[in-house]
Short mmCIF file of C-alpha atoms and ligand atoms in Angstrom, two decimals:
data_model
loop_
_atom_site.label_atom_id
_atom_site.label_comp_id
_atom_site.label_asym_id
_atom_site.label_seq_id
_atom_site.Cartn_x
_atom_site.Cartn_y
_atom_site.Cartn_z
CA UNK A 1 14.55 60.77 16.96
CA UNK A 2 14.82 62.93 13.84
CA UNK A 3 12.69 65.93 13.19
CA UNK A 4 10.80 63.86 10.56
CA UNK A 5 9.98 61.33 13.16
CA UNK A 6 8.55 64.10 15.35
CA UNK A 7 6.18 65.04 12.62
CA UNK A 8 4.16 62.05 13.89
CA UNK A 9 2.59 62.77 17.27
CA UNK A 10 4.48 61.65 20.35
CA UNK A 11 2.90 58.63 22.38
CA UNK A 12 2.99 58.35 26.06
CA UNK A 13 3.57 54.66 26.37
CA UNK A 14 3.73 52.01 23.69
CA UNK A 15 5.78 51.18 20.70
CA UNK A 16 7.29 52.99 17.80
CA UNK A 17 8.11 50.94 14.76
CA UNK A 18 10.51 53.17 12.75
CA UNK A 19 12.43 52.74 9.57
CA UNK A 20 9.69 50.79 7.88
CA UNK A 21 10.07 50.92 4.01
CA UNK A 22 7.88 53.67 2.50
CA UNK A 23 4.36 52.42 1.88
CA UNK A 24 4.56 49.34 4.17
CA UNK A 25 3.06 51.04 7.25
CA UNK A 26 -0.58 49.52 6.57
CA UNK A 27 0.96 46.03 6.35
CA UNK A 28 2.72 46.58 9.59
CA UNK A 29 -0.77 47.46 11.18
CA UNK A 30 -2.15 44.32 9.48
CA UNK A 31 0.61 42.21 11.16
CA UNK A 32 -0.40 43.72 14.48
CA UNK A 33 -4.08 42.99 13.81
CA UNK A 34 -4.87 46.74 14.04
CA UNK A 35 -7.70 47.95 11.99
CA UNK A 36 -8.98 50.66 14.24
CA UNK A 37 -12.11 48.82 15.27
CA UNK A 38 -10.85 48.24 18.79
CA UNK A 39 -10.33 51.90 19.36
CA UNK A 40 -6.45 51.79 19.65
CA UNK A 41 -4.73 55.16 19.44
CA UNK A 42 -2.27 54.73 16.52
CA UNK A 43 -0.33 57.34 14.55
CA UNK A 44 1.03 56.56 11.15
CA UNK A 45 3.63 58.66 9.17
CA UNK A 46 3.92 57.57 5.58
CA UNK A 47 6.60 58.42 3.04
CA UNK A 48 8.48 60.73 5.28
CA UNK A 49 12.17 61.47 4.23
CA UNK A 50 14.81 59.38 5.84
CA UNK A 51 18.68 59.49 5.42
CA UNK A 52 18.83 55.71 5.62
CA UNK A 53 15.96 54.54 3.47
CA UNK A 54 15.15 57.60 1.28
CA UNK A 55 11.38 57.30 2.30
CA UNK A 56 10.26 55.52 5.23
CA UNK A 57 7.05 54.93 7.22
CA UNK A 58 6.69 55.07 10.83
CA UNK A 59 3.97 53.53 13.00
CA UNK A 60 3.28 54.46 16.73
CA UNK A 61 1.00 52.39 18.78
CA UNK A 62 -0.25 53.59 22.18
CA UNK A 63 -0.45 51.20 25.01
CA UNK A 64 0.94 48.16 23.44
CA UNK A 65 4.34 46.31 23.36
CA UNK A 66 4.99 43.71 20.71
CA UNK A 67 5.29 40.03 20.92
CA UNK A 68 8.49 38.38 19.49
CA UNK A 69 6.29 36.62 16.79
CA UNK A 70 4.98 39.97 15.70
CA UNK A 71 8.46 41.50 15.58
CA UNK A 72 9.64 38.36 13.50
CA UNK A 73 6.98 38.97 10.92
CA UNK A 74 7.54 42.68 10.79
CA UNK A 75 11.16 41.86 10.03
CA UNK A 76 10.12 40.03 6.87
CA UNK A 77 8.65 43.23 5.36
CA UNK A 78 10.83 45.72 7.09
CA UNK A 79 14.11 44.27 7.56
CA UNK A 80 15.74 47.63 8.59
CA UNK A 81 13.00 48.44 11.17
CA UNK A 82 13.67 49.55 14.61
CA UNK A 83 11.29 48.77 17.49
CA UNK A 84 11.32 51.49 20.20
CA UNK A 85 9.56 51.00 23.45
CA UNK A 86 8.22 54.23 25.04
CA UNK A 87 7.22 54.64 28.65
CA UNK A 88 6.22 58.26 29.90
CA UNK A 89 7.26 59.78 26.61
CA UNK A 90 10.84 58.44 26.95
CA UNK A 91 12.31 55.73 24.73
CA UNK A 92 13.39 53.17 27.24
CA UNK A 93 14.39 50.51 24.78
CA UNK A 94 15.52 50.52 21.14
CA UNK A 95 16.03 47.47 19.12
CA UNK A 96 16.58 46.52 15.49
CA UNK A 97 14.48 43.77 14.15
CA UNK A 98 16.44 40.46 13.58
CA UNK A 99 15.29 38.29 10.74
CA UNK A 100 14.54 34.87 12.10
CA UNK A 101 15.53 31.71 10.26
CA UNK A 102 12.05 30.37 10.34
CA UNK A 103 8.64 31.77 11.11
CA UNK A 104 5.94 29.31 12.42
CA UNK A 105 2.24 29.51 12.51
CA UNK A 106 1.73 33.15 11.34
CA UNK A 107 1.75 32.92 7.52
CA UNK A 108 -0.62 30.83 5.57
CA UNK A 109 0.92 29.00 2.55
CA UNK A 110 -0.33 30.44 -0.74
CA UNK A 111 -0.28 26.91 -2.28
CA UNK A 112 -3.80 25.61 -1.76
CA UNK A 113 -2.53 22.09 -2.39
CA UNK A 114 0.01 22.29 0.46
CA UNK A 115 -0.46 19.89 3.33
CA UNK A 116 -0.44 22.88 5.78
CA UNK A 117 -3.53 24.26 4.27
CA UNK A 118 -5.79 21.11 4.90
CA UNK A 119 -7.07 19.95 8.20
CA UNK A 120 -3.88 18.21 9.35
CA UNK A 121 -2.51 19.09 12.89
CA UNK A 122 0.45 20.95 11.60
CA UNK A 123 1.40 24.55 11.77
CA UNK A 124 2.67 26.45 8.77
CA UNK A 125 6.40 27.02 8.75
CA UNK A 126 8.49 29.26 6.41
CA UNK A 127 12.17 29.44 6.08
CA UNK A 128 13.34 33.00 5.65
CA UNK A 129 15.30 33.69 2.50
CA UNK A 130 16.99 37.01 1.28
CA UNK A 131 13.90 38.88 0.13
CA UNK A 132 11.31 36.30 0.76
CA UNK A 133 10.32 33.19 2.57
CA UNK A 134 9.81 29.57 1.57
CA UNK A 135 7.25 26.92 2.82
CA UNK A 136 9.16 24.30 4.70
CA UNK A 137 6.55 21.83 3.54
CA UNK A 138 5.82 22.39 -0.20
CA UNK A 139 8.89 24.76 -1.02
CA UNK A 140 6.53 27.46 -2.36
CA UNK A 141 8.48 30.78 -2.45
CA UNK A 142 6.69 33.97 -1.44
CA UNK A 143 8.52 37.15 -2.18
CA UNK A 144 6.10 40.17 -2.52
CA UNK A 145 3.03 40.80 -0.46
CA UNK A 146 4.00 38.60 2.36
CA UNK A 147 1.44 40.54 4.48
CA UNK A 148 -1.34 39.27 2.25
CA UNK A 149 -0.76 35.74 3.63
CA UNK A 150 -0.98 36.58 7.33
CA UNK B 1 22.47 6.88 3.98
CA UNK B 2 22.61 9.31 6.72
CA UNK B 3 18.88 10.06 6.57
CA UNK B 4 15.96 8.34 8.39
CA UNK B 5 13.56 9.29 5.58
CA UNK B 6 13.58 9.92 1.89
CA UNK B 7 11.41 12.97 1.42
CA UNK B 8 13.04 15.13 -1.21
CA UNK B 9 15.81 14.88 -3.73
CA UNK B 10 17.28 17.96 -2.10
CA UNK B 11 18.50 15.95 0.86
CA UNK B 12 20.57 13.59 -1.32
CA UNK B 13 24.26 14.21 -1.61
CA UNK B 14 26.44 12.74 -4.39
CA UNK B 15 27.72 10.03 -1.87
CA UNK B 16 24.13 9.05 -0.88
CA UNK B 17 23.25 8.67 -4.54
CA UNK B 18 26.32 6.70 -5.52
CA UNK B 19 25.97 4.45 -2.56
CA UNK B 20 22.40 3.47 -3.56
CA UNK B 21 23.31 3.04 -7.24
CA UNK B 22 26.27 1.04 -6.57
CA UNK B 23 24.28 -1.29 -4.15
CA UNK B 24 21.49 -1.45 -6.81
CA UNK B 25 23.95 -2.85 -9.30
CA UNK B 26 24.74 -5.83 -7.24
CA UNK B 27 21.74 -6.42 -4.86
CA UNK B 28 19.81 -8.79 -7.10
CA UNK B 29 22.63 -11.24 -6.93
CA UNK B 30 23.03 -11.21 -3.25
CA UNK B 31 19.86 -9.67 -1.51
CA UNK B 32 20.22 -8.84 2.11
CA UNK B 33 17.76 -10.60 4.24
CA UNK B 34 14.73 -8.54 5.45
CA UNK B 35 12.47 -11.44 6.33
CA UNK B 36 11.38 -9.65 9.59
CA UNK B 37 10.56 -6.39 8.06
CA UNK B 38 7.18 -5.07 6.90
CA UNK B 39 6.62 -2.19 4.44
CA UNK B 40 3.40 -0.25 4.52
CA UNK B 41 2.37 1.01 1.13
CA UNK B 42 0.18 4.03 1.68
CA UNK B 43 -1.24 5.32 -1.74
CA UNK B 44 -3.67 8.02 -1.34
CA UNK B 45 -3.85 8.44 -5.08
CA UNK B 46 -3.59 5.68 -7.65
CA UNK B 47 -0.16 4.64 -8.95
CA UNK B 48 -0.32 0.97 -9.74
CA UNK B 49 3.25 0.92 -11.12
CA UNK B 50 5.12 2.71 -8.36
CA UNK B 51 3.24 0.66 -5.76
CA UNK B 52 4.09 -2.54 -7.59
CA UNK B 53 7.70 -1.60 -7.86
CA UNK B 54 7.98 -1.13 -4.13
CA UNK B 55 5.91 -4.23 -3.47
CA UNK B 56 8.27 -6.18 -5.72
CA UNK B 57 11.36 -4.72 -4.27
CA UNK B 58 10.31 -5.53 -0.73
CA UNK B 59 9.34 -9.05 -1.56
CA UNK B 60 12.68 -9.65 -3.26
CA UNK B 61 14.39 -8.64 0.03
CA UNK B 62 12.33 -11.40 1.68
CA UNK B 63 10.14 -8.97 3.49
CA UNK B 64 6.31 -8.40 3.38
CA UNK B 65 4.11 -5.46 2.55
CA UNK B 66 0.87 -4.27 3.97
CA UNK B 67 -1.33 -2.11 1.82
CA UNK B 68 -4.27 0.12 2.97
CA UNK B 69 -6.17 -0.67 -0.29
CA UNK B 70 -7.81 2.19 -2.28
CA UNK B 71 -8.22 5.52 -0.54
CA UNK B 72 -11.96 5.40 -1.15
CA UNK B 73 -12.35 2.13 0.87
CA UNK B 74 -10.24 3.18 3.75
CA UNK B 75 -10.28 5.60 6.73
CA UNK B 76 -9.44 8.50 4.45
CA UNK B 77 -13.09 8.37 3.22
CA UNK B 78 -14.14 8.81 6.88
CA UNK B 79 -12.15 11.98 7.27
CA UNK B 80 -9.19 10.69 9.26
CA UNK B 81 -6.10 12.92 9.02
CA UNK B 82 -2.89 11.74 7.35
CA UNK B 83 -1.24 12.38 10.70
CA UNK B 84 -3.48 9.94 12.37
CA UNK B 85 -3.22 7.34 9.65
CA UNK B 86 0.55 7.18 9.64
CA UNK B 87 0.67 7.00 13.44
CA UNK B 88 -1.59 3.98 13.36
CA UNK B 89 0.38 2.35 10.52
CA UNK B 90 3.68 3.01 12.35
CA UNK B 91 2.50 0.30 14.60
CA UNK B 92 2.22 -2.29 11.93
CA UNK B 93 5.27 -1.61 9.79
CA UNK B 94 8.98 -0.94 9.92
CA UNK B 95 8.89 1.59 7.02
CA UNK B 96 6.22 3.65 5.12
CA UNK B 97 6.04 4.50 1.54
CA UNK B 98 3.64 7.35 1.00
CA UNK B 99 1.88 8.73 -2.19
CA UNK B 100 -0.33 11.69 -1.42
CA UNK B 101 -2.05 14.33 -3.50
CA UNK B 102 -0.80 17.24 -1.33
CA UNK B 103 2.68 18.79 -1.50
CA UNK B 104 4.65 18.36 1.67
CA UNK B 105 2.52 15.35 2.85
CA UNK B 106 5.63 13.05 3.23
CA UNK B 107 7.45 15.69 5.26
CA UNK B 108 4.56 16.19 7.53
CA UNK B 109 4.06 12.42 7.90
CA UNK B 110 7.77 12.04 8.80
CA UNK B 111 7.26 14.40 11.78
CA UNK B 112 4.55 12.09 13.40
CA UNK B 113 6.44 8.70 13.02
CA UNK B 114 9.75 7.05 14.07
CA UNK B 115 9.94 4.71 11.22
CA UNK B 116 11.41 5.79 7.84
CA UNK B 117 9.06 7.51 5.42
CA UNK B 118 9.72 7.30 1.63
CA UNK B 119 8.01 10.02 -0.40
CA UNK B 120 6.58 8.21 -3.49
CA UNK B 121 5.14 11.37 -4.88
CA UNK B 122 3.49 14.38 -3.12
CA UNK B 123 1.19 16.36 -5.50
CA UNK B 124 3.32 18.44 -7.81
CA UNK B 125 6.33 18.23 -5.26
CA UNK B 126 8.76 15.52 -5.25
CA UNK B 127 9.30 11.90 -6.18
CA UNK B 128 12.84 10.96 -5.07
CA UNK B 129 12.92 7.28 -5.45
CA UNK B 130 11.91 7.79 -9.21
CA UNK B 131 15.06 10.04 -9.29
CA UNK B 132 17.22 7.36 -7.97
CA UNK B 133 16.11 4.97 -10.70
CA UNK B 134 16.41 7.74 -13.30
CA UNK B 135 20.02 8.41 -12.21
CA UNK B 136 20.79 4.74 -12.27
CA UNK B 137 19.50 4.51 -15.87
CA UNK B 138 21.52 7.71 -16.92
CA UNK B 139 24.52 6.35 -15.32
CA UNK B 140 24.27 3.04 -17.07
CA UNK B 141 23.53 4.65 -20.52
CA UNK B 142 25.39 7.99 -20.69
CA UNK B 143 27.44 8.49 -17.43
CA UNK B 144 26.65 11.07 -14.80
CA UNK B 145 29.63 13.42 -15.51
CA UNK B 146 30.06 15.75 -18.52
CA UNK B 147 26.42 15.10 -19.39
CA UNK B 148 24.13 17.17 -21.32
CA UNK B 149 20.48 16.43 -20.53
CA UNK B 150 17.28 17.80 -21.95
CA UNK B 151 14.31 17.70 -19.74
CA UNK B 152 11.11 18.30 -21.72
CA UNK B 153 7.23 18.61 -21.08
CA UNK B 154 5.33 19.58 -18.01
CA UNK B 155 8.10 21.08 -15.85
CA UNK B 156 5.70 23.09 -13.64
CA UNK B 157 3.82 20.12 -12.13
CA UNK B 158 6.05 17.29 -12.95
CA UNK B 159 7.38 16.06 -9.65
CA UNK B 160 9.83 13.67 -11.33
CA UNK B 161 11.34 16.59 -13.05
CA UNK B 162 11.78 18.58 -9.85
CA UNK B 163 13.51 15.86 -8.07
CA UNK B 164 15.79 14.89 -10.91
CA UNK B 165 16.85 18.49 -11.52
CA UNK B 166 17.80 19.01 -8.02
CA UNK B 167 19.66 15.72 -7.84
CA UNK B 168 21.60 16.42 -11.01
CA UNK B 169 23.22 19.43 -9.33
CA UNK B 170 25.49 16.96 -7.52
CA UNK B 171 27.00 15.99 -10.91
CA UNK B 172 28.73 17.77 -13.86
CA UNK B 173 25.45 18.01 -15.78
CA UNK B 174 24.28 20.86 -18.11
CA UNK B 175 20.53 20.88 -17.83
CA UNK B 176 18.49 22.12 -20.76
CA UNK B 177 14.76 22.66 -19.87
CA UNK B 178 12.27 22.56 -22.84
CA UNK B 179 8.58 23.46 -22.11
CA UNK B 180 5.81 25.72 -23.16
CA UNK B 181 6.07 29.03 -21.43
CA UNK B 182 3.09 28.31 -19.07
CA UNK B 183 4.64 25.04 -17.81
CA UNK B 184 8.09 26.40 -16.90
CA UNK B 185 10.04 25.15 -13.75
CA UNK B 186 8.44 26.57 -10.65
CA UNK B 187 10.28 29.43 -8.92
CA UNK B 188 11.38 27.09 -5.96
CA UNK B 189 13.15 24.67 -8.38
CA UNK B 190 14.84 27.46 -10.28
CA UNK B 191 15.90 28.92 -6.95
CA UNK B 192 17.57 25.72 -5.81
CA UNK B 193 19.20 25.28 -9.19
CA UNK B 194 20.70 28.85 -9.06
CA UNK B 195 21.74 28.33 -5.45
CA UNK B 196 23.59 25.20 -6.42
CA UNK B 197 25.37 27.04 -9.27
CA UNK B 198 23.85 24.58 -11.76
CA UNK B 199 24.31 25.04 -15.56
CA UNK B 200 20.86 25.60 -16.61
CA UNK B 201 19.08 26.95 -19.86
CA UNK B 202 15.36 27.11 -20.52
CA UNK B 203 13.83 26.69 -24.09
CA UNK B 204 10.65 26.42 -25.84
CA UNK B 205 11.91 24.61 -28.78
CA UNK B 206 13.65 21.22 -28.56
CA UNK B 207 15.29 21.73 -31.96
CA UNK B 208 17.49 24.40 -30.35
CA UNK B 209 19.33 21.87 -28.23
CA UNK B 210 18.54 18.29 -29.49
CA UNK B 211 21.85 17.75 -31.47
CA UNK B 212 23.84 18.49 -28.17
CA UNK B 213 22.04 16.14 -25.87
CA UNK B 214 23.25 12.91 -24.38
CA UNK B 215 19.93 12.28 -22.69
CA UNK B 216 16.32 13.41 -23.54
CA UNK B 217 13.93 13.02 -20.56
CA UNK B 218 10.40 13.32 -21.76
CA UNK B 219 7.40 13.93 -19.50
CA UNK B 220 3.82 14.09 -20.25
CA UNK B 221 1.74 17.25 -20.74
CA UNK B 222 -1.61 16.78 -19.04
CA UNK B 223 -4.85 17.95 -20.72
CA UNK B 224 -6.22 19.23 -17.38
CA UNK B 225 -3.43 21.88 -17.19
CA UNK B 226 -5.19 23.87 -19.96
CA UNK B 227 -8.40 25.66 -19.90
CA UNK B 228 -9.44 24.52 -23.44
CA UNK B 229 -8.79 21.68 -25.62
CA UNK B 230 -7.49 23.66 -28.55
CA UNK B 231 -4.78 25.27 -26.47
CA UNK B 232 -3.75 21.89 -25.19
CA UNK B 233 -3.51 20.40 -28.60
CA UNK B 234 -1.41 23.30 -29.92
CA UNK B 235 1.04 22.95 -27.13
CA UNK B 236 1.15 19.21 -26.65
CA UNK B 237 2.03 18.52 -30.45
CA UNK B 238 5.15 20.57 -30.14
CA UNK B 239 6.48 18.50 -27.33
CA UNK B 240 5.91 15.18 -28.97
CA UNK B 241 8.84 13.13 -30.41
CA UNK B 242 8.90 10.44 -33.11
CA UNK B 243 11.63 8.75 -35.11
CA UNK B 244 11.78 11.53 -37.62
CA UNK B 245 12.28 14.19 -34.82
CA UNK B 246 15.21 12.24 -33.63
CA UNK B 247 16.99 12.45 -36.99
CA UNK B 248 18.92 15.40 -35.73
CA UNK B 249 19.87 13.67 -32.56
CA UNK B 250 23.30 12.10 -31.58
CA UNK B 251 23.44 8.36 -32.34
CA UNK B 252 24.13 7.95 -28.65
CA UNK B 253 21.14 9.81 -27.37
CA UNK B 254 19.31 8.15 -24.62
CA UNK B 255 15.50 8.83 -24.47
CA UNK B 256 13.87 8.38 -21.11
CA UNK B 257 10.32 8.72 -19.81
CA UNK B 258 8.97 7.97 -16.26
CA UNK B 259 5.85 6.28 -17.84
CA UNK B 260 3.08 5.93 -18.43
CA UNK B 261 3.37 7.77 -21.70
CA UNK B 262 0.31 8.71 -23.72
CA UNK B 263 1.40 9.99 -27.05
CA UNK B 264 4.37 12.20 -26.34
CA UNK B 265 6.78 9.42 -27.54
CA UNK B 266 5.53 7.84 -30.79
CA UNK B 267 5.65 4.02 -30.97
CA UNK B 268 8.20 4.15 -33.80
CA UNK B 269 10.79 5.37 -31.27
CA UNK B 270 10.58 2.09 -29.29
CA UNK B 271 12.54 0.05 -31.98
CA UNK B 272 15.30 2.69 -32.15
CA UNK B 273 18.48 2.25 -30.01
CA UNK B 274 17.43 5.52 -28.26
CA UNK B 275 14.55 4.01 -26.42
CA UNK B 276 15.36 3.43 -22.83
CA UNK B 277 12.09 3.92 -21.00
CA UNK B 278 11.35 0.30 -20.35
CA UNK B 279 14.73 -0.41 -19.15
CA UNK B 280 14.30 2.70 -16.85
CA UNK B 281 11.08 1.18 -15.45
CA UNK B 282 12.67 -2.17 -14.73
CA UNK B 283 15.51 -0.54 -12.83
CA UNK B 284 13.02 0.60 -10.28
CA UNK B 285 13.12 -2.81 -8.51
CA UNK B 286 16.86 -3.10 -7.90
CA UNK B 287 17.14 0.57 -7.02
CA UNK B 288 14.16 0.47 -4.49
CA UNK B 289 15.66 -2.70 -3.03
CA UNK B 290 18.91 -0.86 -2.40
CA UNK B 291 17.07 2.16 -1.01
CA UNK B 292 14.70 0.20 1.23
CA UNK B 293 17.72 -1.91 2.55
CA UNK B 294 19.56 1.18 3.36
CA UNK B 295 16.60 2.79 5.30
CA UNK B 296 15.85 -0.42 7.08
CA UNK B 297 19.44 -0.84 8.15
CA UNK B 298 20.13 -3.77 5.90
CA UNK B 299 23.58 -2.66 5.03
CA UNK B 300 24.93 -3.66 8.44
CA UNK B 301 23.59 -7.20 8.29
ZN1 ZN C 1 3.29 25.20 1.58
#
């Protein structure tokens, strides 16, 4: 890890989400359902300099490993992110996010007239585009603020 | 057709379209026998003409139709989900025609049943059987290649426009969209047209493109899309055509409209050689016969 990364306190065991585009860290926390109320230990570095991204955010979550669904959604707002699993202060696993072709059940369609927003027994489904997602039912395209539709 | 359902014009290839249109041209003379087939007409919002067109098409094939009646009088009123309704109806019918106010309804319905589902309009989404009869009419009057088509009116909520635009990407068609700024094509339709490499231009003024058009497809601008009456009147008037407007058009211009019209095409256009909208409506029956027969497996009989 770079010196900049070390600016954010080390964690003992948990997950480091690195190379998040600058300014997106709070959206990553929203995806993980973290608002501080449950007492989780979380460190966030925002707009630290990065060779790869210019400016990046970094999120460290103590005592938690992420589900594949969470990683899939993070990939939508942070396509270059890496997910590092830490145990006893050592990075034991380091993975780049992979953008899935479709995300199911996590985003809510912004089209209030979409069949997935009613009380039908159907999960939302979005096909992943370059730079956005598209509702598999009503075709609505969502580009910015994907995190607002979690 | 390769498909089990007709949900969106996006799924139609040029071969699919041509197969249905070719069959539509001859089907009335020699209709295949569907005497054993039952078609369910599930109309969750009123559309007398589309319903009558499917009803007539099925009966001309020798089959029968069942109808759930008005949405108010049916189980919908009791709060049954669409998913439950179609699963029940699947037991009565060999195919389902669905009109529903929510976008994506037909796609969802198709996931719950094994019989073919035809989307007969889902909210502001798609209306692909209308597109097949539109294409049939265009082919008869102007041909589908080297075509310049103007599509005018409410392009944002007009589902017939969304289906037609995506189907036209299969052909050598230059698409000119004419609408008020606030009723431009939705992002998803523009995205598909761009992905398909379609030749597309957007305009606010019909006069810019009228002389170049082979076909002018007019749709209605609805009062309820505007917050106040004055704004609506100002906009709607600019997208109304009459015989005088068409003075600048080519003699061969074909004027189409999915009907019903209110006042976007003046009655004085009806007696000109341009008027094709009634013929277009009549084409619904043979085209839907060809479509239903394909979905019900009639081509093999
Ligand atoms: Zn949707």
